[in-house]
mmCIF file of C-alpha atoms in Angstrom:
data_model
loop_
_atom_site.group_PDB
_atom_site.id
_atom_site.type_symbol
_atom_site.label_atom_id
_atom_site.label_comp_id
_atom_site.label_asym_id
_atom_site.label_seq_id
_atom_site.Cartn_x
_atom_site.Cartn_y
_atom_site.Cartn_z
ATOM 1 C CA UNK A 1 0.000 0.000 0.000
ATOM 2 C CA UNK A 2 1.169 3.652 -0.981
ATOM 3 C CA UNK A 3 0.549 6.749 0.909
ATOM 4 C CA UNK A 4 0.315 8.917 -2.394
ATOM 5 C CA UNK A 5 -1.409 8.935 -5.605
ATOM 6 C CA UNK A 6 0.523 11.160 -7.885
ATOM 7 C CA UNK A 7 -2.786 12.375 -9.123
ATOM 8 C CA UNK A 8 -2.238 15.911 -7.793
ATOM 9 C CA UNK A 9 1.544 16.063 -9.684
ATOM 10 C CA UNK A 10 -0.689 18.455 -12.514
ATOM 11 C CA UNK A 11 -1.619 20.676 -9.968
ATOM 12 C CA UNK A 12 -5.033 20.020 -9.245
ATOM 13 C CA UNK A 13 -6.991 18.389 -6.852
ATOM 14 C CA UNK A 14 -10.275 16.172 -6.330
ATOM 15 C CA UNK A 15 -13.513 17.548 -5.306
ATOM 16 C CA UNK A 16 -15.676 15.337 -3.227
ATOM 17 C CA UNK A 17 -18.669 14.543 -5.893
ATOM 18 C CA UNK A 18 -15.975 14.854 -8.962
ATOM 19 C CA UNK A 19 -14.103 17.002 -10.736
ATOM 20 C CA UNK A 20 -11.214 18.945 -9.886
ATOM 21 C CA UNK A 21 -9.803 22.600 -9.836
ATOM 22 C CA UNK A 22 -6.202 23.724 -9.537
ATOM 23 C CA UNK A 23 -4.401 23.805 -6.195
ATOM 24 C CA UNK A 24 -4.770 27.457 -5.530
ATOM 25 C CA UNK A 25 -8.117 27.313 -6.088
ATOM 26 C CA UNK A 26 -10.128 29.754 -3.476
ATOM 27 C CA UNK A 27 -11.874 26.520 -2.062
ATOM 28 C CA UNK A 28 -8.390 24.595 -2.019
ATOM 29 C CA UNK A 29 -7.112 27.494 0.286
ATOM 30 C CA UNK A 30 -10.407 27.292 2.935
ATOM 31 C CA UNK A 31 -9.477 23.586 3.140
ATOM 32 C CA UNK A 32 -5.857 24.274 4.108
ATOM 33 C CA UNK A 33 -7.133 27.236 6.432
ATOM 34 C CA UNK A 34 -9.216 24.720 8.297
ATOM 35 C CA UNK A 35 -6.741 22.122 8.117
ATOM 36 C CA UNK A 36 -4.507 24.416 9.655
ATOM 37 C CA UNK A 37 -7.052 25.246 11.974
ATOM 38 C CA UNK A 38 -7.319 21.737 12.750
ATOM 39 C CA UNK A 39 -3.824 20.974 13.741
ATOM 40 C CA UNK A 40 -3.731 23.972 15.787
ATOM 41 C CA UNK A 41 -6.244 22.860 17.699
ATOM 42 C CA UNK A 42 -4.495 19.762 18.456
ATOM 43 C CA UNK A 43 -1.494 21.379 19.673
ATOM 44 C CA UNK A 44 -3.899 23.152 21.571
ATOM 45 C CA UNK A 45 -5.559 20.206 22.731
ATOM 46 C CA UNK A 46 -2.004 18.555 23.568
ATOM 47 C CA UNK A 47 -1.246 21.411 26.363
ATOM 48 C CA UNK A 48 -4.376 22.457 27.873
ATOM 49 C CA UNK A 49 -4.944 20.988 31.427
ATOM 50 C CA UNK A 50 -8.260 23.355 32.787
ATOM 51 C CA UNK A 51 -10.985 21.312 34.479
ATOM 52 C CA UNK A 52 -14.561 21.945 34.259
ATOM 53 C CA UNK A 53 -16.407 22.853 37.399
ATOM 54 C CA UNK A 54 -16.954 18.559 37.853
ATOM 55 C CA UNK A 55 -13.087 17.990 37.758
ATOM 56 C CA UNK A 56 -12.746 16.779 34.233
ATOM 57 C CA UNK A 57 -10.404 18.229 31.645
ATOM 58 C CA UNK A 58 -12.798 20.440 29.921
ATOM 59 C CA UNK A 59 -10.238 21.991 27.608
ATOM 60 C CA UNK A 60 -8.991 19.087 25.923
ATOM 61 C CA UNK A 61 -12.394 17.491 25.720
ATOM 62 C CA UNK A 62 -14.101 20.446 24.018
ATOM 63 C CA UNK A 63 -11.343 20.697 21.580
ATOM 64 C CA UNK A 64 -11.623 16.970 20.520
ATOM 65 C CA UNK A 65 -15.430 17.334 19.775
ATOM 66 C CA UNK A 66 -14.217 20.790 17.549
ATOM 67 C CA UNK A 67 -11.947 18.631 15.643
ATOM 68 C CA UNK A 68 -14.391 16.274 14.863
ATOM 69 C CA UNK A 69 -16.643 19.325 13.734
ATOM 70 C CA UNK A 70 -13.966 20.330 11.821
ATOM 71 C CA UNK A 71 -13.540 17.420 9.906
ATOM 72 C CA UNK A 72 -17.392 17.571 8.698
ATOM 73 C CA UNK A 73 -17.360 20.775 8.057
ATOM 74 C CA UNK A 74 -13.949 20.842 5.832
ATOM 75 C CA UNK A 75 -16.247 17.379 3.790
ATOM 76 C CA UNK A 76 -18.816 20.107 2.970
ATOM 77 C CA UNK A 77 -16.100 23.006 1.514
ATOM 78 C CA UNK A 78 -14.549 20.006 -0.146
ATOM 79 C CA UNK A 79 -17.614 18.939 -2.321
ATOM 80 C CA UNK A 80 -18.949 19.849 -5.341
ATOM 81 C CA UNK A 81 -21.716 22.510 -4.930
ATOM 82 C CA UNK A 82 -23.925 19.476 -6.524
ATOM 83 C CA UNK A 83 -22.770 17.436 -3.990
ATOM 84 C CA UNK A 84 -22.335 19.537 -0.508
ATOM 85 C CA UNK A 85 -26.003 18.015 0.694
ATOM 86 C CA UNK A 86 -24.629 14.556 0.959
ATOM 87 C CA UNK A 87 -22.398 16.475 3.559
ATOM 88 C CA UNK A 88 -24.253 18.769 5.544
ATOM 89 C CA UNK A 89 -23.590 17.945 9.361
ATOM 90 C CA UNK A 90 -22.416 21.579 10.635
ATOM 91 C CA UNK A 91 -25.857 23.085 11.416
ATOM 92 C CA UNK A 92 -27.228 25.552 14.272
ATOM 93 C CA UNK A 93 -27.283 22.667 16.294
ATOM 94 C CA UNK A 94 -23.528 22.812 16.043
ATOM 95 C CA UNK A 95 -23.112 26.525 16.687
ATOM 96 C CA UNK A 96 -25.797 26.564 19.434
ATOM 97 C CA UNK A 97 -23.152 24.016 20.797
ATOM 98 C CA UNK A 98 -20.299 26.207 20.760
ATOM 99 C CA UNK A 99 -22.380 29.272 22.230
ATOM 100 C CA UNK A 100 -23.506 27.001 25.072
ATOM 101 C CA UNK A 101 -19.314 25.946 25.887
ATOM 102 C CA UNK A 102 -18.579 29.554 25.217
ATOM 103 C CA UNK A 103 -21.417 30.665 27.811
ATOM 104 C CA UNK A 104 -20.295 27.864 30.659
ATOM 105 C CA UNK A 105 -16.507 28.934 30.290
ATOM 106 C CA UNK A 106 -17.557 32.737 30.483
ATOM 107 C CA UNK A 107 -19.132 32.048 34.131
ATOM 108 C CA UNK A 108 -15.520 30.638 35.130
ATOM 109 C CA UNK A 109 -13.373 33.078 34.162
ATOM 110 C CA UNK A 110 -12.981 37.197 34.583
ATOM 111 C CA UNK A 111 -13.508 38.533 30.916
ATOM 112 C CA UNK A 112 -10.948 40.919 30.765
ATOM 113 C CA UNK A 113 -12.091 44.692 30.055
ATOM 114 C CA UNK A 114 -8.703 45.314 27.299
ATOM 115 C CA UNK A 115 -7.377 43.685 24.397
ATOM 116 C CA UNK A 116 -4.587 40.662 25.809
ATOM 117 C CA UNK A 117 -2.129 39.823 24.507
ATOM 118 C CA UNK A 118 -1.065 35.595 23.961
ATOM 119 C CA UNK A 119 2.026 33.958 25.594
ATOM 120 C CA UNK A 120 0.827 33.752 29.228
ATOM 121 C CA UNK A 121 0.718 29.672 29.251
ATOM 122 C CA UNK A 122 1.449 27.217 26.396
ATOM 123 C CA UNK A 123 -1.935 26.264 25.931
ATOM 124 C CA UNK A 124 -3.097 29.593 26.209
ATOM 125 C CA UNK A 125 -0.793 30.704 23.473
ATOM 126 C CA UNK A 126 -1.778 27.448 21.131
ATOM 127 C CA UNK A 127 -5.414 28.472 21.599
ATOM 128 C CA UNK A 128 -4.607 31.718 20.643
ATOM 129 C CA UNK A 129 -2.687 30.722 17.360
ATOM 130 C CA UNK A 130 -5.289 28.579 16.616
ATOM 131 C CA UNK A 131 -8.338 31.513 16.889
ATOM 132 C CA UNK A 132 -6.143 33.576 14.290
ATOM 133 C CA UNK A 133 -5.736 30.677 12.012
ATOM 134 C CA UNK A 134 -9.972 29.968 12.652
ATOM 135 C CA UNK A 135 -10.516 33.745 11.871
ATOM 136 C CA UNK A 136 -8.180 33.235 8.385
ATOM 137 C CA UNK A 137 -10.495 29.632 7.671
ATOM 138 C CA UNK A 138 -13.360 31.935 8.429
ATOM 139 C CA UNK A 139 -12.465 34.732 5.751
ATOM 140 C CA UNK A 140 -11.678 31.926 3.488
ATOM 141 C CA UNK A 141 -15.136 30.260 3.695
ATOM 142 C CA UNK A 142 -17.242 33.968 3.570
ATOM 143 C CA UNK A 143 -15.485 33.984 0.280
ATOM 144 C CA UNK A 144 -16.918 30.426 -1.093
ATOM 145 C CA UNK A 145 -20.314 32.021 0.437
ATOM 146 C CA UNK A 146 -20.210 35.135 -1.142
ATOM 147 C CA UNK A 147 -19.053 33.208 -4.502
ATOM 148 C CA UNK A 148 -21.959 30.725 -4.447
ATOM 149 C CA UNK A 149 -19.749 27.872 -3.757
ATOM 150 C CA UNK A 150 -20.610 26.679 -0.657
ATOM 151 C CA UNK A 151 -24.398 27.688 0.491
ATOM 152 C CA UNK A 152 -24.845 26.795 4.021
ATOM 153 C CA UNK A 153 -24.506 30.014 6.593
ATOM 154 C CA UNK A 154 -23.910 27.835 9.702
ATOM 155 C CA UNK A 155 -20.325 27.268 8.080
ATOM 156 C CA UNK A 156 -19.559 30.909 8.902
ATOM 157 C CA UNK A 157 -21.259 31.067 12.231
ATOM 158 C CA UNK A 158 -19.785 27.927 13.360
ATOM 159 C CA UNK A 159 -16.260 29.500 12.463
ATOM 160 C CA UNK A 160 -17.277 32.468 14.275
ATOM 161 C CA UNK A 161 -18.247 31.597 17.387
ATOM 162 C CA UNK A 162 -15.323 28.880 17.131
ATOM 163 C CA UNK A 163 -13.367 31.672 17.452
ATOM 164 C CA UNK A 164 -15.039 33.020 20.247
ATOM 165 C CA UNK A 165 -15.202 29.968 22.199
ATOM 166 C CA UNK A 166 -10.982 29.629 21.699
ATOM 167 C CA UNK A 167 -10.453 33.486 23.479
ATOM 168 C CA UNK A 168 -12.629 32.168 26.507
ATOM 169 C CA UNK A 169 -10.719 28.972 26.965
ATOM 170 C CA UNK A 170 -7.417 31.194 26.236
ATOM 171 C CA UNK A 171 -8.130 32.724 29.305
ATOM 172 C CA UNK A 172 -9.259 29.695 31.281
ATOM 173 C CA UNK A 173 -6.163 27.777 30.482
ATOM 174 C CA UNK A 174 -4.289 31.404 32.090
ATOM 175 C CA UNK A 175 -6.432 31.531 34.966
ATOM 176 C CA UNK A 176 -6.115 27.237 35.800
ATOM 177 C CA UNK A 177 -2.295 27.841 35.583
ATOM 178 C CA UNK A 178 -2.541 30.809 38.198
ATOM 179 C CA UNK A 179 -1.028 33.237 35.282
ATOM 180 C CA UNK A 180 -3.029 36.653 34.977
ATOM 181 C CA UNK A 181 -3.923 37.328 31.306
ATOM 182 C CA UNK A 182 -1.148 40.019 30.093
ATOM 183 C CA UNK A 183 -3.083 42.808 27.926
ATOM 184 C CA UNK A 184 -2.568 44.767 25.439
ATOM 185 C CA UNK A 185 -1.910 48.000 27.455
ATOM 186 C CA UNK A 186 0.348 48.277 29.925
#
């Protein structure tokens, strides 16, 4: 068994649903946002240690389930416009999700009144990277939106308030390590 194909050596790349379009392609560039987004998340993931109010790891739990979302949602951006039913998970189920984790985390932490600035713990810096790269993924897929080639809206507000939900835990994985959130202003 081989780990390549060689079928992307022209430059292009499969859709999901058939066909393919050149590497650079706008829709090839939302995928490697989220992908990115993805593995930043996982690094995330890797050094977060808060625990919800029940003892648990929240952090790292949370992030998993995002991944997973992640996953569906980059199947949708990957197919074919023709196609993109056959993988519609991410819904307002989904972001009603994320605004409920962003809401519990917000009633554990002290929302600070400034912009902050990342570096203040590992994982808080990882979840920090990984909001900018969510906020580039986001960009990316408003594009496909606005370009008619992706039509489902909860893409974007799923990104959105993805990226809202990684500043709250930034400052949850701060606070659990007993490090004060540094801001923008000194």
């Amino acid at each position: 068994m081989t780990f390549y194909t060689a079928k992307g050596d022209d430059g292009t790349t499969g859709l999901l649903g058939g066909g393919r379009v050149p590497k650079y392609h706008v829709r090839m560039e939302a995928l490697g946002a989220l992908d990115e987004a993805s593995a930043a998340l996982g690094l995330a993931r890797a050094q977060c240690a808060a625990p919800s109010p029940k003892g648990t790891l929240q952090t790292p739990s949370i992030l998993l389930e995002v991944q997973r979302d992640l996953y569906k949602l980059m199947a949708e951006v990957a197919a074919t416009p023709e196609n993109a039913v056959r993988f519609h998970f991410i819904d307002a189920s989904r972001v009603d999700w994320l605004e409920q984790q962003t809401d519990e985390v917000s009633t554990m932490i002290e929302m600070p009144k400034e912009f902050i600035l990342p570096g203040d713990t590992l994982g808080g810096a990882a979840l920090s990277m990984a909001r900018a790269i969510i906020r580039r993924a986001e960009r990316r897929v408003v594009s496909l939106f606005d370009e008619e080639e992706v039509s489902n809206p909860d893409l974007q507000r799923y990104l959105n308030r993805l990226s809202s939900l990684c500043f709250v835990l930034e400052i949850l994985e701060n606070q659990n390590a007993g490090k004060k959130t540094s801001l923008a202003k000194p």
